[in-house]
XYZ file of C-alpha atoms in Angstrom:
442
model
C -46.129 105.178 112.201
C -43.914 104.100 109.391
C -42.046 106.581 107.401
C -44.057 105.624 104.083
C -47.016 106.655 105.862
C -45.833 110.175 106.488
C -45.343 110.155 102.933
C -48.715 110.120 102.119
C -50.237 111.231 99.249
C -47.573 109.712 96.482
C -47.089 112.988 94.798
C -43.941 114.360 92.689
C -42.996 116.533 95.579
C -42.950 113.222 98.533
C -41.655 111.038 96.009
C -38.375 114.113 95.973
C -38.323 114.335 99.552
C -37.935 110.532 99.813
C -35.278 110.829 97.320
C -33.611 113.038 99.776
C -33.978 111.873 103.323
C -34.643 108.039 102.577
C -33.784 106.975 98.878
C -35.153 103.622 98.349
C -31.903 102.823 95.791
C -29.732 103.931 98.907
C -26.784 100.980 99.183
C -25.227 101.215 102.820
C -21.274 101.929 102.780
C -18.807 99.315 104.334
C -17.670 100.100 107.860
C -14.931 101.693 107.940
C -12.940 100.667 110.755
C -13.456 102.149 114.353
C -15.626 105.401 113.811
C -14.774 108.335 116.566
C -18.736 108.849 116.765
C -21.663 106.990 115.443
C -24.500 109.086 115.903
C -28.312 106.857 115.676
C -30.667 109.494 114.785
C -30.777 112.066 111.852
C -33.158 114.617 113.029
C -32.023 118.114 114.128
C -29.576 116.572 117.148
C -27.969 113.964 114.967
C -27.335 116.509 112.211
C -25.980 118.829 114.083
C -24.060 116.187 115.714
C -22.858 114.923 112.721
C -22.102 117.741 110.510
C -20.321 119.490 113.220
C -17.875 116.634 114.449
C -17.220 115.510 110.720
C -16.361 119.347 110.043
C -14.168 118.893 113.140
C -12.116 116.068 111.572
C -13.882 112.950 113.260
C -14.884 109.749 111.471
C -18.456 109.943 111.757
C -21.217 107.342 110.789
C -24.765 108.721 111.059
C -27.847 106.192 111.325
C -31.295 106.687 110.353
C -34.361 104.511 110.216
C -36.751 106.523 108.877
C -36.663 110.188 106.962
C -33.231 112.724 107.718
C -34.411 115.564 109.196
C -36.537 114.560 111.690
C -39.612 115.922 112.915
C -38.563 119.273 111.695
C -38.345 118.786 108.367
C -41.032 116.135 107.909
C -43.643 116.540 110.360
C -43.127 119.512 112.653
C -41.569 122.859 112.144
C -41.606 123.247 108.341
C -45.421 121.637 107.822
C -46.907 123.185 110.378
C -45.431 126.503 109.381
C -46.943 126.495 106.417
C -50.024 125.833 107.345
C -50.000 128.402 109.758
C -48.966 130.660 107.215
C -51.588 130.293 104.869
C -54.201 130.593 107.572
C -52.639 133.963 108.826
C -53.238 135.340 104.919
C -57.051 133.812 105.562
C -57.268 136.312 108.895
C -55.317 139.288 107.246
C -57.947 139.223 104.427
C -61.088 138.863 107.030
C -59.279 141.982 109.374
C -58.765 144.434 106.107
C -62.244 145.698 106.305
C -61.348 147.046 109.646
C -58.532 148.929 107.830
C -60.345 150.391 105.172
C -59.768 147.966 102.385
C -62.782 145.484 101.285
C -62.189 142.921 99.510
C -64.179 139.327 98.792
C -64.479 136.818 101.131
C -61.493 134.736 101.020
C -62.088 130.858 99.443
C -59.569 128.666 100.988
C -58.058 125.696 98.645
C -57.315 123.462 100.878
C -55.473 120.972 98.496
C -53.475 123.927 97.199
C -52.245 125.053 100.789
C -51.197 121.113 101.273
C -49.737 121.015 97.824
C -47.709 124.019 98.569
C -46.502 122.153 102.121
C -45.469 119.673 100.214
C -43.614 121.167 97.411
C -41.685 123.421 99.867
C -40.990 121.054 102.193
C -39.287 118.902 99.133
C -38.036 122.299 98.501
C -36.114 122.425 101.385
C -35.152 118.904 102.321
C -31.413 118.904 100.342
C -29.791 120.740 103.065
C -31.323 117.357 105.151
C -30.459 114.913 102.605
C -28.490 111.927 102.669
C -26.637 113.079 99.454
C -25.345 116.112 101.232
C -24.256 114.590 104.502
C -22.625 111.641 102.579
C -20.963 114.575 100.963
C -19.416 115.611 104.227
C -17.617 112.440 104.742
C -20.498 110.930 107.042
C -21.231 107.357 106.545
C -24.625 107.603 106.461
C -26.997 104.191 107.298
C -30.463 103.072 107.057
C -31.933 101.163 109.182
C -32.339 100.344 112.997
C -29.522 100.754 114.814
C -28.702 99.213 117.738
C -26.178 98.518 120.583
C -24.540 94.426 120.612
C -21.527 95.669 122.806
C -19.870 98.430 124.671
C -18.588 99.808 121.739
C -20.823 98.252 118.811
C -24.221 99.149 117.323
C -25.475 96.961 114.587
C -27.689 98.416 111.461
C -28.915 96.297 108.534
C -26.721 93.205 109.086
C -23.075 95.284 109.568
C -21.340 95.908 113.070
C -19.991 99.594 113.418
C -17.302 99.749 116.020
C -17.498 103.529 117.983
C -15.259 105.249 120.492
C -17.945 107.444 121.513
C -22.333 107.226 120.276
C -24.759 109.919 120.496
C -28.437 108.396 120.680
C -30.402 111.179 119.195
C -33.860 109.527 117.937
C -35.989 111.825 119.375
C -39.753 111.195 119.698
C -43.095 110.591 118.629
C -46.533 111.594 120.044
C -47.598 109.511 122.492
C -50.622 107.243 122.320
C -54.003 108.001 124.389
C -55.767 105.309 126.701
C -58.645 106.670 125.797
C -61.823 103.650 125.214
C -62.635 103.835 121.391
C -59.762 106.301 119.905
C -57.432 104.086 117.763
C -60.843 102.251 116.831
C -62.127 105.446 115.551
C -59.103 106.681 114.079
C -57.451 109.934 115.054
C -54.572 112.251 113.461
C -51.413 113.282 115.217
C -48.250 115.445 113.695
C -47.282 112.630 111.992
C -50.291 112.336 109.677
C -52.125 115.243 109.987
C -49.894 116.788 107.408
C -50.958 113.962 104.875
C -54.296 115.696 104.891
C -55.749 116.661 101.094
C -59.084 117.563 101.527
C -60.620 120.281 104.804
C -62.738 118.527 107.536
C -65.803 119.892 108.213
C -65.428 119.429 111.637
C -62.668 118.556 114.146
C -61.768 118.049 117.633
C -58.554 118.509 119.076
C -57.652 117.360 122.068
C -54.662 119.287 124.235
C -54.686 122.806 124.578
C -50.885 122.939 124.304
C -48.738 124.521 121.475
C -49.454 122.366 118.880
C -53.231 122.176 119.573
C -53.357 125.586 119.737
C -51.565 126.217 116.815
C -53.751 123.978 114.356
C -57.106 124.481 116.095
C -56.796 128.076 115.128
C -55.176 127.331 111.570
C -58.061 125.180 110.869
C -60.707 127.616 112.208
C -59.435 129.968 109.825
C -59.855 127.830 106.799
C -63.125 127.411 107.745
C -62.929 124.071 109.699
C -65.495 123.838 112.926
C -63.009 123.047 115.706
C -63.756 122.080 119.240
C -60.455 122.374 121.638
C -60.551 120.148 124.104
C -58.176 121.047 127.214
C -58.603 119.356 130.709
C -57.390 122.504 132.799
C -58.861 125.390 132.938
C -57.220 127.640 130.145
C -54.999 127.026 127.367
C -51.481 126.931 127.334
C -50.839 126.169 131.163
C -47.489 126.583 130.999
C -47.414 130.130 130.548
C -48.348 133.539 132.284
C -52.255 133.343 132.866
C -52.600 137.023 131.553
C -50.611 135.895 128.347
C -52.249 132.874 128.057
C -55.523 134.444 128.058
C -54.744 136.543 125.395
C -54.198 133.907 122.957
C -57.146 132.279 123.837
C -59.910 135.333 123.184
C -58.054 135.520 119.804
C -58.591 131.363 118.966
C -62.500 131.950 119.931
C -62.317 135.275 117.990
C -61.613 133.213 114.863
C -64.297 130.545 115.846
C -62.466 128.080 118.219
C -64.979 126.343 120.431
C -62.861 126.051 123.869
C -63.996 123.208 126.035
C -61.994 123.802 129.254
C -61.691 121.938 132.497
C -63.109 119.164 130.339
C -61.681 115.558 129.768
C -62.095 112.653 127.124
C -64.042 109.808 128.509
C -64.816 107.439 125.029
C -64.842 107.762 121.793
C -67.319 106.411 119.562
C -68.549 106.017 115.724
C -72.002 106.371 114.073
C -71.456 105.902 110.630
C -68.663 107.990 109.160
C -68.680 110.501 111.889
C -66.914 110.184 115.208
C -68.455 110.628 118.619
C -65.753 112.472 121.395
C -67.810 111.879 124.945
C -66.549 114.345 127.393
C -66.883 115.437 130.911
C -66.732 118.757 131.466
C -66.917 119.636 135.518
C -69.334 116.779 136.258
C -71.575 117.778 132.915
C -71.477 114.871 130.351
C -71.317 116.405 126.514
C -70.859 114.927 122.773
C -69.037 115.990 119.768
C -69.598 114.784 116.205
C -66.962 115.646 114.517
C -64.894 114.412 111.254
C -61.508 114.416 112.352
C -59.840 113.816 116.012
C -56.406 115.202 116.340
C -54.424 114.304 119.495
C -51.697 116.910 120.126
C -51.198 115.919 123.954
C -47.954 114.049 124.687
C -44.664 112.893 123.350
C -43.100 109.437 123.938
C -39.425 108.970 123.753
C -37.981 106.842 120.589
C -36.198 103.992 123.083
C -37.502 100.604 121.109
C -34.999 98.855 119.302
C -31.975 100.270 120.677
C -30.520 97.906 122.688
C -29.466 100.373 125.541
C -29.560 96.817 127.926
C -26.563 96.158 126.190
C -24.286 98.967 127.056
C -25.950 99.766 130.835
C -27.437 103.005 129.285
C -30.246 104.242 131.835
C -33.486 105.182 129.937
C -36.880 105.709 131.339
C -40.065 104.673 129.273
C -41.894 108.653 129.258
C -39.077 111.116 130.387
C -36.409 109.314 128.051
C -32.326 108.563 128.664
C -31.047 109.711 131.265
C -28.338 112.476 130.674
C -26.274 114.471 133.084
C -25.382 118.050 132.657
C -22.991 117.308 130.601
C -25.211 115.241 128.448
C -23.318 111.583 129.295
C -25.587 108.879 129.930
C -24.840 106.543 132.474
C -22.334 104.984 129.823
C -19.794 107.064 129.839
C -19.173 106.684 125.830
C -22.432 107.342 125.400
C -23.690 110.448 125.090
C -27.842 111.870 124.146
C -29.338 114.846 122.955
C -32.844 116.464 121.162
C -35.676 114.855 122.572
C -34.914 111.591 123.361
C -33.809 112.917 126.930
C -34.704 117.151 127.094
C -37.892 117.987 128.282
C -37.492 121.058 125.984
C -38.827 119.528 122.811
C -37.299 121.992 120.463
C -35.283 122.526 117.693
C -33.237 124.841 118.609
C -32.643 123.270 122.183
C -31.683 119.961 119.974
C -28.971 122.607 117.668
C -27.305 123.924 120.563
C -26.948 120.458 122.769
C -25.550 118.314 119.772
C -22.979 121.285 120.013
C -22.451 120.514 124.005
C -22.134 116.713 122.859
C -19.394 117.761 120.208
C -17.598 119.535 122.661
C -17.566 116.585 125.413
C -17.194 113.698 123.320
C -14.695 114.555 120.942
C -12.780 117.024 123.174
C -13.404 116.122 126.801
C -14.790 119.239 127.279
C -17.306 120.469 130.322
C -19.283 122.180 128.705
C -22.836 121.989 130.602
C -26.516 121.779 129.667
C -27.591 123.920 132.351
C -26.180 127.017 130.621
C -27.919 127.319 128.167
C -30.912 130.028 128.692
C -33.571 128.643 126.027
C -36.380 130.625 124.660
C -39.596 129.333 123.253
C -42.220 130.164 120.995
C -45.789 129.066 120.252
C -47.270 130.621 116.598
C -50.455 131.293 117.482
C -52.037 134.665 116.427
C -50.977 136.373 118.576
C -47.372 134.438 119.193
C -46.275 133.937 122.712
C -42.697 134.035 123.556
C -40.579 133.387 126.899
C -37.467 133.027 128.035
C -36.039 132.279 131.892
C -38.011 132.213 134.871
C -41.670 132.370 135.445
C -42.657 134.388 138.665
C -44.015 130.937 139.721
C -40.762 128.994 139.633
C -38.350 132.147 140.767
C -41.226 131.768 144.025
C -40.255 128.516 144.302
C -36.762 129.186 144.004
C -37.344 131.905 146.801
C -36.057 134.448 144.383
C -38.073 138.101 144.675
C -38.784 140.017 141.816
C -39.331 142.932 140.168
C -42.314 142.760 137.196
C -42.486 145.596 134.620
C -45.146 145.019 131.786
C -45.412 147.277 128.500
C -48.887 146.480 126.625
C -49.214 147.367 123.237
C -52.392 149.212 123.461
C -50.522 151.743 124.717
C -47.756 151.515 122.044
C -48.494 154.078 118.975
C -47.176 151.638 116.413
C -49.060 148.792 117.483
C -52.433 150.557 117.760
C -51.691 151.985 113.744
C -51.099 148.347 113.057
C -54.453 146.860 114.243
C -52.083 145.232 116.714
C -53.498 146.169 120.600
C -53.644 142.507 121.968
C -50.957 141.734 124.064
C -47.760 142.607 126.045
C -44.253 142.622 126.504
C -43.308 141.724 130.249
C -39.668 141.708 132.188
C -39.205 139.791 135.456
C -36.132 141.367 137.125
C -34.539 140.154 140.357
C -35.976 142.791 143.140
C -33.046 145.545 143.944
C -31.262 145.016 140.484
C -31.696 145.522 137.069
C -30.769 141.434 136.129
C -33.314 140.149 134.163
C -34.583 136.346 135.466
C -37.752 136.484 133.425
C -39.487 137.329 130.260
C -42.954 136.937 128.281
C -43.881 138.635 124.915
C -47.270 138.193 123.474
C -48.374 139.864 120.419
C -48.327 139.900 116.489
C -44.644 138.566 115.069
């Protein structure tokens, strides 16, 4: 999907973010000799990246082919935030009568709560903005880039000469081979935030964070979601227990949770979409208004050139990096989610700083270190960090669980908060914590 169709609808508040992370009047700079770093990529890793070794001194040239910022900024974090946001104030309004305090039932504006995404996102999008990072003393470029030599990358018809690149072009949700869904038409995170008016009804398939995330948000504006997840709960990756939790509180707020289920076809009939499933041998069908496909990411590798300068890339997991983030070129290095299976942005921050350190400085500074938490923003959130008692199993590592539920904690319970836990996974004989899970309210 092309940037101007993320950009969808042409309001006052795109039109400003385009202003800021892709001007249309932007004129290129002249090279200026040999750059220390060229950095392809202006989401959260090239940024970072950038910012950080131009603060450092370096001659740095940043390229970007479609919007700075990334998939936070434009299509991930901030979006989806708000959206979430809005739909928690839809929940906390339903839940006060439980409290005590009755009020009408809510009516959701759904143009409004998009309107508002948009403004704030505009809102926001200077500290992302080609202005600022030109500012800095970054060259900043649009276009593709891409490698001609071992130490050139052409963008828009000029040759930038590096001493060291940083591919940082993330990625983009993958497509489905699934008969009948591009005929059909589906959303992803690139356009569902483009949405202006509520669907009646959707299905989304994945029971991962995103899915989870939106299927709830759009429950609680009043859309009738089916969640569509082929094992047999939601959110695989984590604790069962946790996991569980989360997913009584998305069919509490009117998710309909097709597990153990799979996409065979889809189909139209009219205006409305057909999704034919099999769920455990039983064929079903949902008419719905809306698909959105929240399963999968695909690594931004096409126009690159990485035959060029021997860099090792596979098509799904992405370049190939080594602890120290160097690809097989060793003036090449990678970060974000062109090559980390931990899609984040915070993971993307903190290994554009290990790049910084390497490239510029020779230093050792290692991937592996890093001990990464995650969060998905469901209602209730679910948060971990370390080892699951699966992988320390694996690892032959024995442990030590101790669990704290909130029904049990006084606060919580005045809150209206019971649902969920706080868990520690210690290694057995010792008081070092390996492990953690936290699911509950904020």
């Amino acid at each position: 999907m092309s940037y101007q169709q993320q950009l969808l609808p042409h309001d006052e508040y795109n039109l400003e973010l385009q202003a800021n992370v892709h001007p249309l009047e932007w004129v290129n700079p002249k090279p200026r000799g040999r750059y220390n770093l060229v950095v392809i990529g202006a989401g959260t890793a090239g940024l970072v990246t950038a910012a950080g070794a131009a603060g450092l001194g370096a001659k740095v040239a940043l390229i970007e082919r479609g919007l700075m910022g990334g998939d936070c900024l434009n299509v991930g974090c901030v979006p989806s935030k708000a959206i979430i946001a809005a739909a928690r104030r839809v929940a906390q309004i339903k839940q006060s009568c439980e409290m005590g305090v009755k009020v009408d039932r809510p009516q959701v504006d759904f143009s409004q709560i998009m309107q508002r995404l948009r403004r704030l996102r505009a809102e926001i999008s200077p500290h992302d903005s080609a202005q600022r990072f030109s500012e800095l003393g970054i060259d900043v470029y649009f276009g593709q880039g891409s490698f001609v030599g071992g130490d050139a990358i052409e963008v828009a018809g000029q040759t930038l000469r590096f001493k060291n690149a940083v591919i940082a072009t993330g990625a983009r949700a993958a497509e489905l081979p699934i008969p009948g869904l591009s005929e059909a038409g589906y959303l992803n995170n690139e356009s569902l935030f483009s949405l202006t008016e509520l669907p009646l009804r959707m299905v989304v398939i994945g029971g991962g964070p995103i899915g989870c995330e939106m299927a709830q948000a759009f429950a609680r504006f009043g859309t009738e979601v089916t969640l569509i997840e082929q094992a047999a709960h939601i959110l695989i990756r984590e604790e069962t227990d946790a996991a569980k939790i989360v997913q009584e509180s998305l069919i509490a707020d009117g998710v309909k949770l097709l597990s153990s289920a799979k996409v065979k076809k889809v189909s139209t009939d009219g205006q409305q979409k057909i999704v034919h499933i099999d769920q455990a041998g039983q064929p079903l069908k949902v008419a719905c208004d809306e698909i959105l496909v929240s399963i999968g990411r695909t690594p931004n590798l096409d126009g690159l050139g990485l035959d060029a300068v021997a860099v090792n890339a596979d098509p799904r997991e992405g370049v190939e990096v080594n602890d120290r983030l160097q690809t097989s070129n060793r003036n090449i290095y990678a970060a974000g989610d062109v090559c980390s299976r931990f899609k984040f942005t915070h993971s993307a921050d903190f290994m554009a700083r290990i790049v910084i350190q390497n490239a510029l400085f020779m230093g050792r500074s290692k991937f592996s270190s890093l001990i990464i938490p995650w969060c998905t923003y469901t209602s209730p959130e679910i948060a971990h960090v370390g080892l699951y008692p699966a992988e320390a199993a694996e690892q032959g590592i024995k442990i030590t669980s101790f669990t704290q539920t909130f029904a049990q904690v006084d606060r919580m319970i005045l809150d209206g908060d019971r649902q969920g836990f706080v868990r520690i996974h210690c290694r057995q004989g010792s008081d070092k914590i390996i492990g953690a899970t936290v699911v509950g309210t904020r």
